[in-house]
Amino acid sequence: MSLVARYLEAHGIPTVILGSALDIVTHCAVPRYLFTDFPLGNPCGAPGDGAMQDRIVRSAIDLFDAATAPMTVVRSAEIWPHGDGWRPRYAEVRPEDREKLLAAGEKRRADRAAKAAS
Amino acid sequence: MSTVNYMQRTRDFYAAQGYERAYVWAHYDEAPFASLSKPLAQCTVGLVTTAALYDRKPLEPRHVDSAATEPGPERLYANDLAWAKESTHMDDPGSYLPLPVLKRLVEEERIGAVASRMHCVPTEYSQRNTLENDAPEILRRLREDGADIALLVPL
């Protein structure tokens, strides 16, 4: 999505990215970015919390007015309401899962190869 | 609490799956910047997501897709993408699809209008494909819709 933002902006359409993977988005350098420090999947706010979602989307829209230079990054003040347990769980590689992960990778490569050959 | 290092986490995860070449994320030191051509209260807002309008199967080819914003999709799908499935869910569309808030902002005259369509852009391994095919197609559709600005909501 960061590449799309850059492309649209270069062709005259101002953009705001509203999303959660801070390192990936800033690595790409985008025009305007509202960062929500939430698990991937809920960039606009926690499920079931319409008031939070409303505040976050308004903040994203406000950035169109507030940003005066590229690479404007604003961190939303909203806090994920269910603790920090999600952080270590994303793409976690536990020693006991290594065999399963390797098997999943092998299956995926085989499926891809079969699809490419068909 | 420090933010998640998604690039390192993803590299480690795919290495554990036996992939030998680590993905290289797009990197730039500068970004383009377009100023608004009219007041925000007069702007038509286009909406772009990385989720899909239907439940794609793993390895199914992904394409740019569009849907009407009135009334708008009941939900979106992303079972074929990497997100925090172990920690959250997508059962509340308001958590990833901001159409209801955008419509309120129109009523409040904070923005001019929501474009008549929203667009789905694939997350692609190939940055070249994104730059040469998908991004130009999104631009074309946004222009067709009369969108002045775009809110991009990656999952």
Short mmCIF file of N, CA, C and O in Angstrom, two decimals, chain B residues 11-108:
data_model
loop_
_atom_site.label_atom_id
_atom_site.label_comp_id
_atom_site.label_asym_id
_atom_site.label_seq_id
_atom_site.Cartn_x
_atom_site.Cartn_y
_atom_site.Cartn_z
N ARG B 11 10.96 -11.97 8.32
CA ARG B 11 12.16 -12.67 7.81
C ARG B 11 12.39 -13.96 8.59
O ARG B 11 12.63 -15.01 8.00
N ASP B 12 12.29 -13.87 9.91
CA ASP B 12 12.54 -15.06 10.76
C ASP B 12 11.49 -16.14 10.49
O ASP B 12 11.81 -17.33 10.45
N PHE B 13 10.25 -15.71 10.31
CA PHE B 13 9.16 -16.66 10.11
C PHE B 13 9.34 -17.43 8.79
O PHE B 13 9.22 -18.66 8.75
N TYR B 14 9.66 -16.70 7.73
CA TYR B 14 9.83 -17.37 6.44
C TYR B 14 11.11 -18.19 6.38
O TYR B 14 11.16 -19.24 5.73
N ALA B 15 12.13 -17.75 7.10
CA ALA B 15 13.36 -18.56 7.20
C ALA B 15 13.03 -19.88 7.88
O ALA B 15 13.50 -20.95 7.47
N ALA B 16 12.19 -19.82 8.92
CA ALA B 16 11.79 -21.05 9.63
C ALA B 16 10.97 -21.95 8.72
O ALA B 16 10.91 -23.17 8.92
N GLN B 17 10.34 -21.38 7.72
CA GLN B 17 9.57 -22.19 6.75
C GLN B 17 10.46 -22.71 5.62
O GLN B 17 9.96 -23.33 4.69
N GLY B 18 11.73 -22.41 5.69
CA GLY B 18 12.66 -22.97 4.71
C GLY B 18 12.91 -22.08 3.50
O GLY B 18 13.53 -22.51 2.53
N TYR B 19 12.44 -20.86 3.53
CA TYR B 19 12.72 -19.95 2.41
C TYR B 19 14.14 -19.41 2.57
O TYR B 19 14.52 -18.95 3.65
N GLU B 20 14.90 -19.48 1.51
CA GLU B 20 16.32 -19.12 1.62
C GLU B 20 16.59 -17.64 1.36
O GLU B 20 17.53 -17.08 1.89
N ARG B 21 15.74 -17.04 0.52
CA ARG B 21 15.96 -15.63 0.19
C ARG B 21 15.01 -14.75 0.98
O ARG B 21 13.80 -14.89 0.86
N ALA B 22 15.55 -13.84 1.76
CA ALA B 22 14.70 -12.95 2.56
C ALA B 22 14.06 -11.89 1.66
O ALA B 22 14.68 -11.42 0.70
N TYR B 23 12.83 -11.55 1.96
CA TYR B 23 12.13 -10.51 1.21
C TYR B 23 12.81 -9.16 1.45
O TYR B 23 13.24 -8.86 2.57
N VAL B 24 12.87 -8.36 0.42
CA VAL B 24 13.45 -7.02 0.55
C VAL B 24 12.33 -6.00 0.39
O VAL B 24 11.76 -5.87 -0.70
N TRP B 25 12.01 -5.30 1.46
CA TRP B 25 10.92 -4.33 1.42
C TRP B 25 11.35 -3.09 0.64
O TRP B 25 12.53 -2.72 0.64
N ALA B 26 10.36 -2.46 0.05
CA ALA B 26 10.64 -1.23 -0.70
C ALA B 26 11.21 -0.18 0.24
O ALA B 26 10.74 -0.02 1.38
N HIS B 27 12.22 0.52 -0.22
CA HIS B 27 12.85 1.53 0.63
C HIS B 27 13.14 2.80 -0.16
O HIS B 27 13.73 2.75 -1.24
N TYR B 28 12.73 3.92 0.41
CA TYR B 28 13.04 5.23 -0.17
C TYR B 28 13.41 6.19 0.97
O TYR B 28 12.97 6.00 2.11
N ASP B 29 14.19 7.18 0.63
CA ASP B 29 14.57 8.18 1.63
C ASP B 29 13.71 9.43 1.54
O ASP B 29 13.71 10.25 2.46
N GLU B 30 13.00 9.58 0.43
CA GLU B 30 12.15 10.75 0.25
C GLU B 30 10.79 10.31 -0.27
O GLU B 30 10.68 9.23 -0.85
N ALA B 31 9.80 11.16 -0.07
CA ALA B 31 8.46 10.83 -0.55
C ALA B 31 7.89 12.00 -1.35
O ALA B 31 8.19 13.16 -1.06
N PRO B 32 7.06 11.70 -2.34
CA PRO B 32 6.38 12.78 -3.07
C PRO B 32 5.33 13.43 -2.18
O PRO B 32 4.92 12.85 -1.17
N PHE B 33 4.88 14.59 -2.53
CA PHE B 33 3.87 15.28 -1.72
C PHE B 33 3.02 16.16 -2.62
O PHE B 33 3.53 17.04 -3.31
N ALA B 34 1.71 15.90 -2.63
CA ALA B 34 0.77 16.72 -3.39
C ALA B 34 -0.09 17.51 -2.42
O ALA B 34 -0.59 16.96 -1.44
N SER B 35 -0.25 18.79 -2.68
CA SER B 35 -1.11 19.60 -1.81
C SER B 35 -2.56 19.47 -2.24
O SER B 35 -2.85 19.19 -3.41
N LEU B 36 -3.48 19.70 -1.31
CA LEU B 36 -4.89 19.65 -1.65
C LEU B 36 -5.21 20.79 -2.63
O LEU B 36 -4.75 21.92 -2.45
N SER B 37 -6.00 20.46 -3.64
CA SER B 37 -6.31 21.48 -4.65
C SER B 37 -7.53 22.31 -4.26
O SER B 37 -7.86 23.29 -4.92
N LYS B 38 -8.21 21.89 -3.20
CA LYS B 38 -9.40 22.62 -2.73
C LYS B 38 -9.57 22.34 -1.24
O LYS B 38 -8.93 21.42 -0.71
N PRO B 39 -10.40 23.08 -0.56
CA PRO B 39 -10.59 22.82 0.88
C PRO B 39 -11.11 21.40 1.12
O PRO B 39 -11.87 20.86 0.29
N LEU B 40 -10.70 20.84 2.25
CA LEU B 40 -11.10 19.47 2.58
C LEU B 40 -12.62 19.30 2.54
O LEU B 40 -13.14 18.26 2.11
N ALA B 41 -13.34 20.33 2.95
CA ALA B 41 -14.80 20.26 3.00
C ALA B 41 -15.42 20.14 1.61
O ALA B 41 -16.61 19.83 1.48
N GLN B 42 -14.60 20.36 0.58
CA GLN B 42 -15.12 20.21 -0.80
C GLN B 42 -14.53 18.98 -1.50
O GLN B 42 -14.84 18.72 -2.66
N CYS B 43 -13.68 18.24 -0.80
CA CYS B 43 -12.98 17.12 -1.45
C CYS B 43 -13.82 15.84 -1.44
O CYS B 43 -14.46 15.49 -0.44
N THR B 44 -13.77 15.13 -2.56
CA THR B 44 -14.32 13.78 -2.62
C THR B 44 -13.22 12.80 -2.21
O THR B 44 -12.12 12.84 -2.75
N VAL B 45 -13.53 11.95 -1.23
CA VAL B 45 -12.53 11.04 -0.66
C VAL B 45 -12.68 9.64 -1.28
O VAL B 45 -13.76 9.05 -1.22
N GLY B 46 -11.61 9.14 -1.86
CA GLY B 46 -11.58 7.76 -2.33
C GLY B 46 -11.01 6.88 -1.22
O GLY B 46 -10.17 7.33 -0.44
N LEU B 47 -11.48 5.64 -1.17
CA LEU B 47 -11.05 4.72 -0.12
C LEU B 47 -10.41 3.50 -0.77
O LEU B 47 -10.97 2.93 -1.72
N VAL B 48 -9.23 3.10 -0.26
CA VAL B 48 -8.52 1.94 -0.81
C VAL B 48 -8.13 1.02 0.33
O VAL B 48 -7.62 1.48 1.36
N THR B 49 -8.35 -0.27 0.15
CA THR B 49 -8.04 -1.27 1.17
C THR B 49 -7.17 -2.37 0.56
O THR B 49 -7.12 -2.51 -0.66
N THR B 50 -6.51 -3.14 1.43
CA THR B 50 -5.80 -4.33 0.93
C THR B 50 -6.62 -5.59 1.11
O THR B 50 -6.19 -6.68 0.72
N ALA B 51 -7.78 -5.46 1.75
CA ALA B 51 -8.65 -6.64 1.92
C ALA B 51 -9.42 -6.88 0.62
O ALA B 51 -9.33 -6.10 -0.32
N ALA B 52 -10.17 -7.97 0.60
CA ALA B 52 -10.85 -8.38 -0.64
C ALA B 52 -12.37 -8.40 -0.45
O ALA B 52 -12.87 -8.49 0.68
N LEU B 53 -13.08 -8.36 -1.57
CA LEU B 53 -14.54 -8.36 -1.52
C LEU B 53 -15.10 -9.76 -1.31
O LEU B 53 -16.28 -9.92 -1.01
N TYR B 54 -14.27 -10.78 -1.51
CA TYR B 54 -14.73 -12.16 -1.33
C TYR B 54 -13.60 -12.96 -0.69
O TYR B 54 -12.47 -12.48 -0.59
N ASP B 55 -13.93 -14.16 -0.28
CA ASP B 55 -12.98 -14.97 0.48
C ASP B 55 -12.04 -15.70 -0.49
O ASP B 55 -12.34 -16.80 -0.95
N ARG B 56 -10.91 -15.08 -0.80
CA ARG B 56 -9.96 -15.67 -1.74
C ARG B 56 -9.32 -16.92 -1.15
O ARG B 56 -9.09 -17.00 0.04
N LYS B 57 -9.01 -17.84 -2.04
CA LYS B 57 -8.32 -19.06 -1.61
C LYS B 57 -6.81 -18.78 -1.58
O LYS B 57 -6.32 -17.91 -2.29
N PRO B 58 -6.07 -19.57 -0.78
CA PRO B 58 -4.61 -19.40 -0.79
C PRO B 58 -4.07 -19.59 -2.21
O PRO B 58 -4.56 -20.45 -2.94
N LEU B 59 -3.12 -18.79 -2.59
CA LEU B 59 -2.46 -18.84 -3.91
C LEU B 59 -3.36 -18.37 -5.05
O LEU B 59 -2.95 -18.37 -6.20
N GLU B 60 -4.60 -17.99 -4.76
CA GLU B 60 -5.47 -17.48 -5.83
C GLU B 60 -4.92 -16.13 -6.30
O GLU B 60 -4.53 -15.30 -5.47
N PRO B 61 -4.86 -15.90 -7.60
CA PRO B 61 -4.34 -14.61 -8.08
C PRO B 61 -5.18 -13.45 -7.53
O PRO B 61 -6.39 -13.57 -7.38
N ARG B 62 -4.50 -12.35 -7.23
CA ARG B 62 -5.20 -11.18 -6.68
C ARG B 62 -5.25 -10.09 -7.73
O ARG B 62 -4.28 -9.89 -8.46
N HIS B 63 -6.39 -9.40 -7.79
CA HIS B 63 -6.56 -8.34 -8.78
C HIS B 63 -7.16 -7.10 -8.12
O HIS B 63 -7.83 -7.21 -7.10
N VAL B 64 -6.95 -5.97 -8.74
CA VAL B 64 -7.65 -4.76 -8.30
C VAL B 64 -9.14 -5.00 -8.45
O VAL B 64 -9.60 -5.56 -9.45
N ASP B 65 -9.89 -4.58 -7.45
CA ASP B 65 -11.33 -4.83 -7.44
C ASP B 65 -12.01 -3.58 -6.88
O ASP B 65 -11.37 -2.79 -6.18
N SER B 66 -13.28 -3.43 -7.15
CA SER B 66 -13.99 -2.23 -6.68
C SER B 66 -15.40 -2.59 -6.25
O SER B 66 -15.99 -3.56 -6.75
N ALA B 67 -15.94 -1.78 -5.34
CA ALA B 67 -17.32 -2.01 -4.87
C ALA B 67 -17.98 -0.65 -4.64
O ALA B 67 -17.31 0.34 -4.33
N ALA B 68 -19.29 -0.63 -4.76
CA ALA B 68 -20.04 0.60 -4.48
C ALA B 68 -19.93 0.93 -2.99
O ALA B 68 -19.85 0.04 -2.14
N THR B 69 -19.88 2.21 -2.68
CA THR B 69 -19.78 2.62 -1.27
C THR B 69 -21.15 2.90 -0.64
O THR B 69 -21.25 3.16 0.55
N GLU B 70 -22.19 2.88 -1.46
CA GLU B 70 -23.55 3.06 -0.94
C GLU B 70 -24.40 1.88 -1.36
O GLU B 70 -24.68 1.75 -2.54
N PRO B 71 -24.74 0.96 -0.46
CA PRO B 71 -24.50 1.04 0.98
C PRO B 71 -23.10 0.61 1.39
O PRO B 71 -22.74 0.78 2.55
N GLY B 72 -22.32 0.03 0.51
CA GLY B 72 -20.98 -0.45 0.89
C GLY B 72 -21.03 -1.91 1.28
O GLY B 72 -22.08 -2.43 1.66
N PRO B 73 -19.87 -2.60 1.16
CA PRO B 73 -19.84 -4.03 1.49
C PRO B 73 -20.16 -4.26 2.97
O PRO B 73 -19.82 -3.43 3.81
N GLU B 74 -20.80 -5.38 3.24
CA GLU B 74 -21.12 -5.69 4.64
C GLU B 74 -19.86 -6.05 5.42
O GLU B 74 -19.78 -5.84 6.63
N ARG B 75 -18.89 -6.65 4.73
CA ARG B 75 -17.60 -6.96 5.34
C ARG B 75 -16.58 -7.20 4.24
O ARG B 75 -16.93 -7.27 3.06
N LEU B 76 -15.32 -7.32 4.62
CA LEU B 76 -14.27 -7.66 3.67
C LEU B 76 -13.56 -8.92 4.15
O LEU B 76 -13.79 -9.38 5.28
N TYR B 77 -12.67 -9.45 3.31
CA TYR B 77 -12.02 -10.74 3.62
C TYR B 77 -10.51 -10.63 3.43
O TYR B 77 -10.03 -9.90 2.56
N ALA B 78 -9.80 -11.42 4.22
CA ALA B 78 -8.34 -11.42 4.08
C ALA B 78 -7.73 -12.70 4.62
O ALA B 78 -6.63 -12.69 5.16
N ASN B 79 -8.46 -13.79 4.47
CA ASN B 79 -7.93 -15.06 5.00
C ASN B 79 -6.63 -15.48 4.31
O ASN B 79 -5.87 -16.28 4.85
N ASP B 80 -6.40 -14.95 3.09
CA ASP B 80 -5.19 -15.33 2.36
C ASP B 80 -4.02 -14.38 2.66
O ASP B 80 -2.95 -14.54 2.07
N LEU B 81 -4.21 -13.41 3.53
CA LEU B 81 -3.13 -12.48 3.86
C LEU B 81 -2.60 -12.77 5.27
O LEU B 81 -3.25 -13.43 6.07
N ALA B 82 -1.39 -12.24 5.53
CA ALA B 82 -0.81 -12.36 6.87
C ALA B 82 -1.29 -11.20 7.72
O ALA B 82 -1.07 -10.04 7.38
N TRP B 83 -1.98 -11.49 8.80
CA TRP B 83 -2.35 -10.49 9.79
C TRP B 83 -2.46 -11.20 11.13
O TRP B 83 -2.18 -12.40 11.20
N ALA B 84 -2.84 -10.50 12.17
CA ALA B 84 -2.75 -11.07 13.52
C ALA B 84 -3.95 -11.96 13.83
O ALA B 84 -4.70 -11.72 14.79
N LYS B 85 -4.09 -13.01 13.04
CA LYS B 85 -5.25 -13.90 13.19
C LYS B 85 -5.28 -14.56 14.58
O LYS B 85 -6.34 -14.96 15.05
N GLU B 86 -4.11 -14.69 15.19
CA GLU B 86 -4.04 -15.35 16.49
C GLU B 86 -4.46 -14.41 17.62
O GLU B 86 -4.65 -14.85 18.75
N SER B 87 -4.60 -13.12 17.31
CA SER B 87 -4.86 -12.14 18.38
C SER B 87 -6.15 -11.36 18.21
O SER B 87 -6.64 -10.77 19.18
N THR B 88 -6.68 -11.28 16.98
CA THR B 88 -7.88 -10.46 16.79
C THR B 88 -8.74 -11.08 15.69
O THR B 88 -8.52 -12.23 15.30
N HIS B 89 -9.72 -10.36 15.21
CA HIS B 89 -10.62 -10.89 14.18
C HIS B 89 -11.12 -9.74 13.30
O HIS B 89 -10.86 -8.57 13.59
N MET B 90 -11.81 -10.10 12.23
CA MET B 90 -12.33 -9.10 11.29
C MET B 90 -13.86 -9.10 11.28
O MET B 90 -14.48 -8.75 10.28
N ASP B 91 -14.48 -9.50 12.38
CA ASP B 91 -15.94 -9.61 12.40
C ASP B 91 -16.63 -8.25 12.50
O ASP B 91 -17.82 -8.14 12.21
N ASP B 92 -15.90 -7.23 12.96
CA ASP B 92 -16.47 -5.88 13.01
C ASP B 92 -15.87 -5.06 11.87
O ASP B 92 -14.73 -4.61 11.96
N PRO B 93 -16.63 -4.84 10.79
CA PRO B 93 -16.06 -4.14 9.63
C PRO B 93 -15.57 -2.73 9.96
O PRO B 93 -14.66 -2.22 9.31
N GLY B 94 -16.13 -2.12 10.99
CA GLY B 94 -15.68 -0.78 11.37
C GLY B 94 -14.23 -0.75 11.83
O GLY B 94 -13.60 0.30 11.86
N SER B 95 -13.68 -1.90 12.15
CA SER B 95 -12.30 -1.96 12.62
C SER B 95 -11.29 -1.92 11.47
O SER B 95 -10.09 -1.79 11.70
N TYR B 96 -11.78 -2.04 10.23
CA TYR B 96 -10.84 -1.98 9.08
C TYR B 96 -11.44 -1.26 7.86
O TYR B 96 -10.72 -0.99 6.90
N LEU B 97 -12.75 -0.97 7.91
CA LEU B 97 -13.43 -0.35 6.76
C LEU B 97 -14.13 0.92 7.25
O LEU B 97 -15.19 0.83 7.86
N PRO B 98 -13.54 2.09 7.00
CA PRO B 98 -14.04 3.30 7.68
C PRO B 98 -15.21 4.00 7.00
O PRO B 98 -15.42 5.19 7.22
N LEU B 99 -15.98 3.29 6.19
CA LEU B 99 -17.06 3.96 5.45
C LEU B 99 -18.07 4.68 6.35
O LEU B 99 -18.44 5.83 6.05
N PRO B 100 -18.54 4.06 7.45
CA PRO B 100 -19.54 4.76 8.27
C PRO B 100 -19.01 6.09 8.81
O PRO B 100 -19.74 7.09 8.82
N VAL B 101 -17.75 6.12 9.24
CA VAL B 101 -17.20 7.38 9.77
C VAL B 101 -17.07 8.40 8.65
O VAL B 101 -17.40 9.58 8.83
N LEU B 102 -16.61 7.96 7.49
CA LEU B 102 -16.48 8.90 6.37
C LEU B 102 -17.84 9.50 6.02
O LEU B 102 -17.95 10.70 5.73
N LYS B 103 -18.88 8.69 6.06
CA LYS B 103 -20.22 9.21 5.74
C LYS B 103 -20.69 10.23 6.80
O LYS B 103 -21.34 11.21 6.47
N ARG B 104 -20.33 9.98 8.05
CA ARG B 104 -20.66 10.97 9.10
C ARG B 104 -19.92 12.27 8.82
O ARG B 104 -20.46 13.36 9.02
N LEU B 105 -18.67 12.16 8.37
CA LEU B 105 -17.88 13.37 8.11
C LEU B 105 -18.45 14.16 6.94
O LEU B 105 -18.29 15.39 6.88
N VAL B 106 -19.11 13.48 6.01
CA VAL B 106 -19.80 14.19 4.93
C VAL B 106 -20.98 14.96 5.51
O VAL B 106 -21.18 16.15 5.22
N GLU B 107 -21.76 14.28 6.35
CA GLU B 107 -22.93 14.94 6.97
C GLU B 107 -22.50 16.17 7.76
O GLU B 107 -23.20 17.18 7.80
N GLU B 108 -21.33 16.06 8.40
CA GLU B 108 -20.84 17.18 9.22
C GLU B 108 -20.11 18.23 8.37
O GLU B 108 -19.59 19.21 8.91
#
